[in-house]
Amino acid sequence: MGKKSRVKTQKSGSGASAVVSPKEMMNLISELLQKCSSAAPSAGKEWEEYIQIRGLVEKIRKKQKGMSVVFEGSREDYFPDLMSWAQENGASCDSFIVTNFGAEGYGLRATRDIKAEELFLWIPRKMLMTVESAQNSELGPLYSQDRILQAMGNVTLALHLLCERANPASSWLPYIRSLPQEYDTPLYYQQDEVQLLLGTQAVQDVLSQYKNTARQYAYFYKLVQVSRTTCLH
């Protein structure tokens, strides 16, 4: 199917950190979870709390550096494979092409006149990553055991995506390789960029979102690790 998969997992070399013991990592995760689960700080202390949480997150990121699956090349290198995969699986995608619209990002540009009310794009359900497909994947046992995961469809899909991303034989790989590597949202802001928001109405939402996301990460990290340990015994 088009170009061969150019996927590598960084586990050693200049891009990776030294081996981190599971206990050391779990201690950091537990500290992060405790910090993010504490009561809301008193007025004026939110920024201080954010600095502490971000410090823990950065420690974890540093220790995990080099352990992620990396796709070589640029995102648009994989668009031809994406379109071929879509057509092979029964999607209708012959009326447009993927185009870079500059500041607006990538989108679809019509290659023919499209009439009003005309159905010009459809995608078979089997191509969709859904909570149902997550339940039928290797994530299924974990999903069935945790009520919080069952109540959070967005997190279920995020974990589903991560599992499939790490699987070189995933049927969704052409789609996953075409996804952005990062997004222009506050979660991706550097600390000095977030600091520029101090004194605005937006800053409380940004700090709250960061704290909630860090808490979710810590909770589900522990859940996955405990589940893996149980399966090994």
Tab-separated table of N, CA and C in Angstrom, residues 8-92:
chain	number	residue	atom	x	y	z
A	8	LYS	N	9.763	4.399	13.759
A	8	LYS	CA	10.830	3.951	14.644
A	8	LYS	C	10.454	4.295	16.074
A	9	THR	N	10.918	3.462	16.995
A	9	THR	CA	10.690	3.704	18.411
A	9	THR	C	12.004	4.103	19.036
A	10	GLN	N	12.076	5.307	19.570
A	10	GLN	CA	13.306	5.775	20.184
A	10	GLN	C	13.432	5.168	21.572
A	11	LYS	N	14.466	4.371	21.756
A	11	LYS	CA	14.688	3.775	23.072
A	11	LYS	C	16.128	3.939	23.544
A	12	SER	N	16.986	4.406	22.675
A	12	SER	CA	18.368	4.578	23.065
A	12	SER	C	18.999	5.650	22.210
A	13	GLY	N	20.254	5.980	22.529
A	13	GLY	CA	20.930	6.976	21.723
A	13	GLY	C	20.760	8.364	22.305
A	14	SER	N	21.158	9.355	21.532
A	14	SER	CA	21.170	10.730	22.022
A	14	SER	C	19.791	11.263	22.352
A	15	GLY	N	18.737	10.689	21.748
A	15	GLY	CA	17.399	11.209	21.986
A	15	GLY	C	16.716	10.613	23.186
A	16	ALA	N	17.349	9.650	23.840
A	16	ALA	CA	16.687	8.961	24.938
A	16	ALA	C	17.391	9.226	26.257
A	17	SER	N	16.632	9.203	27.325
A	17	SER	CA	17.203	9.375	28.650
A	17	SER	C	17.678	8.025	29.160
A	18	ALA	N	18.402	8.039	30.274
A	18	ALA	CA	18.851	6.791	30.859
A	18	ALA	C	17.643	5.984	31.319
A	19	VAL	N	17.858	4.665	31.499
A	19	VAL	CA	16.768	3.798	31.914
A	19	VAL	C	16.247	4.252	33.274
A	20	VAL	N	14.953	4.399	33.370
A	20	VAL	CA	14.322	4.855	34.609
A	20	VAL	C	13.621	3.677	35.255
A	21	SER	N	13.838	3.486	36.534
A	21	SER	CA	13.211	2.367	37.218
A	21	SER	C	11.709	2.595	37.324
A	22	PRO	N	10.917	1.517	37.216
A	22	PRO	CA	9.459	1.650	37.351
A	22	PRO	C	9.060	2.298	38.675
A	23	LYS	N	9.803	1.982	39.733
A	23	LYS	CA	9.481	2.549	41.045
A	23	LYS	C	9.691	4.057	41.049
A	24	GLU	N	10.787	4.501	40.443
A	24	GLU	CA	11.076	5.932	40.385
A	24	GLU	C	9.993	6.664	39.603
A	25	MET	N	9.585	6.087	38.486
A	25	MET	CA	8.552	6.713	37.674
A	25	MET	C	7.215	6.727	38.413
A	26	MET	N	6.886	5.623	39.068
A	26	MET	CA	5.615	5.554	39.782
A	26	MET	C	5.575	6.546	40.938
A	27	ASN	N	6.703	6.779	41.571
A	27	ASN	CA	6.753	7.771	42.652
A	27	ASN	C	6.436	9.166	42.118
A	28	LEU	N	6.989	9.494	40.955
A	28	LEU	CA	6.708	10.793	40.343
A	28	LEU	C	5.240	10.907	39.953
A	29	ILE	N	4.711	9.831	39.382
A	29	ILE	CA	3.307	9.818	38.967
A	29	ILE	C	2.393	9.977	40.180
A	30	SER	N	2.708	9.283	41.254
A	30	SER	CA	1.895	9.376	42.471
A	30	SER	C	1.936	10.783	43.048
A	31	GLU	N	3.114	11.394	43.006
A	31	GLU	CA	3.247	12.769	43.497
A	31	GLU	C	2.419	13.727	42.641
A	32	LEU	N	2.440	13.502	41.333
A	32	LEU	CA	1.656	14.344	40.427
A	32	LEU	C	0.166	14.172	40.683
A	33	LEU	N	-0.271	12.928	40.848
A	33	LEU	CA	-1.689	12.666	41.087
A	33	LEU	C	-2.146	13.304	42.392
A	34	GLN	N	-1.327	13.194	43.421
A	34	GLN	CA	-1.680	13.796	44.708
A	34	GLN	C	-1.780	15.312	44.594
A	35	LYS	N	-0.825	15.909	43.899
A	35	LYS	CA	-0.819	17.364	43.747
A	35	LYS	C	-2.035	17.837	42.966
A	36	CYS	N	-2.400	17.109	41.927
A	36	CYS	CA	-3.521	17.522	41.072
A	36	CYS	C	-4.874	17.193	41.681
A	37	SER	N	-4.880	16.340	42.704
A	37	SER	CA	-6.141	15.948	43.338
A	37	SER	C	-6.419	16.744	44.605
A	38	SER	N	-5.495	17.597	44.971
A	38	SER	CA	-5.674	18.396	46.187
A	38	SER	C	-6.737	19.463	45.972
A	39	ALA	N	-7.206	20.026	47.066
A	39	ALA	CA	-8.238	21.060	46.983
A	39	ALA	C	-7.725	22.264	46.208
A	40	ALA	N	-8.653	23.007	45.644
A	40	ALA	CA	-8.276	24.195	44.877
A	40	ALA	C	-7.495	25.156	45.765
A	41	PRO	N	-6.437	25.755	45.248
A	41	PRO	CA	-5.631	26.679	46.056
A	41	PRO	C	-6.406	27.946	46.390
A	42	SER	N	-5.956	28.628	47.400
A	42	SER	CA	-6.598	29.888	47.768
A	42	SER	C	-6.355	30.928	46.689
A	43	ALA	N	-7.180	31.948	46.690
A	43	ALA	CA	-7.079	32.990	45.672
A	43	ALA	C	-5.664	33.562	45.610
A	44	GLY	N	-5.151	33.679	44.417
A	44	GLY	CA	-3.819	34.229	44.223
A	44	GLY	C	-2.717	33.190	44.229
A	45	LYS	N	-3.071	31.929	44.564
A	45	LYS	CA	-2.071	30.864	44.633
A	45	LYS	C	-2.134	29.919	43.425
A	46	GLU	N	-3.032	30.215	42.493
A	46	GLU	CA	-3.207	29.311	41.353
A	46	GLU	C	-1.945	29.203	40.502
A	47	TRP	N	-1.268	30.328	40.301
A	47	TRP	CA	-0.063	30.305	39.470
A	47	TRP	C	1.045	29.487	40.140
A	48	GLU	N	1.167	29.629	41.443
A	48	GLU	CA	2.170	28.864	42.190
A	48	GLU	C	1.906	27.367	42.051
A	49	GLU	N	0.637	26.980	42.146
A	49	GLU	CA	0.273	25.578	41.990
A	49	GLU	C	0.596	25.098	40.579
A	50	TYR	N	0.306	25.920	39.583
A	50	TYR	CA	0.590	25.571	38.191
A	50	TYR	C	2.081	25.312	37.992
A	51	ILE	N	2.925	26.153	38.574
A	51	ILE	CA	4.375	25.996	38.458
A	51	ILE	C	4.812	24.652	39.044
A	52	GLN	N	4.234	24.289	40.183
A	52	GLN	CA	4.585	23.025	40.831
A	52	GLN	C	4.148	21.828	39.988
A	53	ILE	N	2.929	21.894	39.467
A	53	ILE	CA	2.424	20.804	38.633
A	53	ILE	C	3.246	20.687	37.355
A	54	ARG	N	3.511	21.815	36.740
A	54	ARG	CA	4.289	21.796	35.497
A	54	ARG	C	5.699	21.251	35.743
A	55	GLY	N	6.273	21.574	36.900
A	55	GLY	CA	7.595	21.060	37.232
A	55	GLY	C	7.613	19.541	37.281
A	56	LEU	N	6.574	18.947	37.882
A	56	LEU	CA	6.475	17.491	37.939
A	56	LEU	C	6.272	16.899	36.550
A	57	VAL	N	5.424	17.547	35.759
A	57	VAL	CA	5.177	17.072	34.394
A	57	VAL	C	6.467	17.086	33.583
A	58	GLU	N	7.250	18.140	33.720
A	58	GLU	CA	8.500	18.241	32.962
A	58	GLU	C	9.501	17.184	33.411
A	59	LYS	N	9.526	16.861	34.701
A	59	LYS	CA	10.395	15.789	35.185
A	59	LYS	C	10.014	14.460	34.542
A	60	ILE	N	8.717	14.205	34.469
A	60	ILE	CA	8.232	12.962	33.871
A	60	ILE	C	8.554	12.925	32.387
A	61	ARG	N	8.328	14.038	31.703
A	61	ARG	CA	8.622	14.107	30.267
A	61	ARG	C	10.104	13.850	30.001
A	62	LYS	N	10.955	14.414	30.835
A	62	LYS	CA	12.396	14.249	30.656
A	62	LYS	C	12.801	12.793	30.812
A	63	LYS	N	12.224	12.121	31.795
A	63	LYS	CA	12.571	10.725	32.031
A	63	LYS	C	11.996	9.803	30.958
A	64	GLN	N	10.924	10.231	30.305
A	64	GLN	CA	10.314	9.414	29.259
A	64	GLN	C	10.808	9.787	27.862
A	65	LYS	N	11.695	10.770	27.793
A	65	LYS	CA	12.178	11.239	26.498
A	65	LYS	C	12.820	10.099	25.714
A	66	GLY	N	12.471	10.014	24.444
A	66	GLY	CA	13.053	9.001	23.585
A	66	GLY	C	12.325	7.673	23.596
A	67	MET	N	11.215	7.572	24.327
A	67	MET	CA	10.491	6.306	24.417
A	67	MET	C	9.249	6.262	23.536
A	68	SER	N	9.002	7.305	22.782
A	68	SER	CA	7.778	7.351	21.977
A	68	SER	C	8.002	6.834	20.562
A	69	VAL	N	6.908	6.456	19.922
A	69	VAL	CA	6.939	6.052	18.523
A	69	VAL	C	7.053	7.305	17.671
A	70	VAL	N	8.004	7.322	16.761
A	70	VAL	CA	8.247	8.493	15.923
A	70	VAL	C	8.051	8.123	14.462
A	71	PHE	N	7.289	8.937	13.744
A	71	PHE	CA	7.101	8.741	12.309
A	71	PHE	C	8.062	9.658	11.569
A	72	GLU	N	8.868	9.092	10.703
A	72	GLU	CA	9.849	9.884	9.973
A	72	GLU	C	9.178	10.699	8.872
A	73	GLY	N	9.812	11.791	8.513
A	73	GLY	CA	9.268	12.633	7.455
A	73	GLY	C	8.222	13.595	7.980
A	74	SER	N	7.653	14.363	7.075
A	74	SER	CA	6.627	15.334	7.450
A	74	SER	C	5.243	14.705	7.378
A	75	ARG	N	4.308	15.368	7.977
A	75	ARG	CA	2.930	14.874	8.006
A	75	ARG	C	2.373	14.669	6.606
A	76	GLU	N	2.597	15.631	5.730
A	76	GLU	CA	1.997	15.543	4.398
A	76	GLU	C	2.614	14.438	3.547
A	77	ASP	N	3.761	13.904	3.957
A	77	ASP	CA	4.338	12.765	3.237
A	77	ASP	C	3.397	11.564	3.267
A	78	TYR	N	2.541	11.519	4.276
A	78	TYR	CA	1.674	10.362	4.469
A	78	TYR	C	0.273	10.549	3.896
A	79	PHE	N	-0.019	11.713	3.363
A	79	PHE	CA	-1.352	11.940	2.804
A	79	PHE	C	-1.688	10.996	1.646
A	80	PRO	N	-0.759	10.704	0.726
A	80	PRO	CA	-1.089	9.751	-0.346
A	80	PRO	C	-1.492	8.385	0.204
A	81	ASP	N	-0.770	7.913	1.237
A	81	ASP	CA	-1.130	6.641	1.857
A	81	ASP	C	-2.504	6.721	2.510
A	82	LEU	N	-2.809	7.860	3.116
A	82	LEU	CA	-4.112	8.054	3.753
A	82	LEU	C	-5.233	7.934	2.729
A	83	MET	N	-5.083	8.600	1.598
A	83	MET	CA	-6.123	8.571	0.573
A	83	MET	C	-6.256	7.183	-0.045
A	84	SER	N	-5.132	6.501	-0.260
A	84	SER	CA	-5.179	5.140	-0.806
A	84	SER	C	-5.880	4.204	0.165
A	85	TRP	N	-5.546	4.332	1.447
A	85	TRP	CA	-6.171	3.511	2.482
A	85	TRP	C	-7.672	3.758	2.533
A	86	ALA	N	-8.074	5.014	2.440
A	86	ALA	CA	-9.494	5.357	2.480
A	86	ALA	C	-10.239	4.721	1.309
A	87	GLN	N	-9.673	4.825	0.122
A	87	GLN	CA	-10.318	4.254	-1.062
A	87	GLN	C	-10.386	2.735	-0.978
A	88	GLU	N	-9.316	2.111	-0.501
A	88	GLU	CA	-9.290	0.653	-0.390
A	88	GLU	C	-10.323	0.137	0.598
A	89	ASN	N	-10.707	0.976	1.552
A	89	ASN	CA	-11.676	0.560	2.563
A	89	ASN	C	-13.087	1.044	2.274
A	90	GLY	N	-13.310	1.562	1.070
A	90	GLY	CA	-14.661	1.897	0.647
A	90	GLY	C	-15.104	3.319	0.860
A	91	ALA	N	-14.194	4.210	1.228
A	91	ALA	CA	-14.572	5.614	1.392
A	91	ALA	C	-14.668	6.287	0.028
A	92	SER	N	-15.526	7.276	-0.060
A	92	SER	CA	-15.647	8.055	-1.291
A	92	SER	C	-14.827	9.324	-1.131
